C-alpha angles and dihedrals in degrees: 000000000000116000122221123209115222117247112263114192095199091059091052092048091051093052092049091049092052091050092051092049090052093053093048091050090052091051092050090051093056100038110020101052102275126137111315126188110240120201114235112264096006094113093048091050092051092049092048092049091050092050090049091050092049091048092051091049091050094049092048091053092050092048092052091050092047091051092051093048091047092052091048090052093048091050090052091051095044098244130157093283090056091052090051093049093046092048091060090069118081114212121193123211132195091227141346110289089221096053092094090065094050090249094121130046095187115114129199132029124337114226095203114015094187093054090044092055093047098044106032101029098032095235114178127221115239132188098217143013117276116267113192087334118174118224108197140191132183096183100075123228104287089113138026121295129196139176117185130182138179118209134171114230116187090336095312121111113232127189122201130177134189113199150159121213114180092193088063100036134347094194102048138049123202143223120205133180131188142157124230096236133033091235090059091056093057093046094046098060129197121348133186134198127205119198124189139153114277087233120031119223125194092215098050096067089211114127117151143326121207129195129183136188121200086200121015112234120242128234095267093053125102093264095180089071094055102037121123116234123200132175115273087227086077085082095087129186117266096225095139090056093052093250105108092159091064130075123201143182126206118231131188123180119190135184113226090213097055 
């Protein structure tokens, strides 16, 4: 015959108490710093991912710094980046700086002088100042001639133009320099220009003409008063180069601070 044990409340309470203590111990093990089961390789993967993240952050910072330094260097040397940065600034002018020479018929203010020189007067962007640069023509001097360039010198935009305007003078050509803003003139410092025939001749008696500006005028200045004039005979024939139909003059522009 089956035997039945009598119900004992203290035994039931003991079993319930042991079950509750077991559950609390399990919770402490997972949350409070007890023994936790770690999957193989999970710690190594986390460390590797952290190192990769730190490396990417470091490389990105170096690249940003290198890019900034590179752009600063290019601006100082007058490279393409400098031209792009300078072009983002619009400079107004009371009148065209070439109007005094009869090279521009436009009256009134100029909304963007840089764009006006590039578009209407066909100025060309250059990376450095001319050094024994030849400016040539094969059309003679029956009409006006003009060569205009824009160049960035130590972060300042400089415009220079070599021209001949028979309505102003039939015996002399001119060289003119100016900045677009007055602040650029002060920062640029003294400049000098040397003009000489492309080919020297003992019989011509023409050697060299030199002009200097302690402070280059800006576009709103009275440029006619500070222009450099040189004899048109400085445009010599290029016989030695096998181009007798062309005449050229040699120009060098130097910064006194370089």
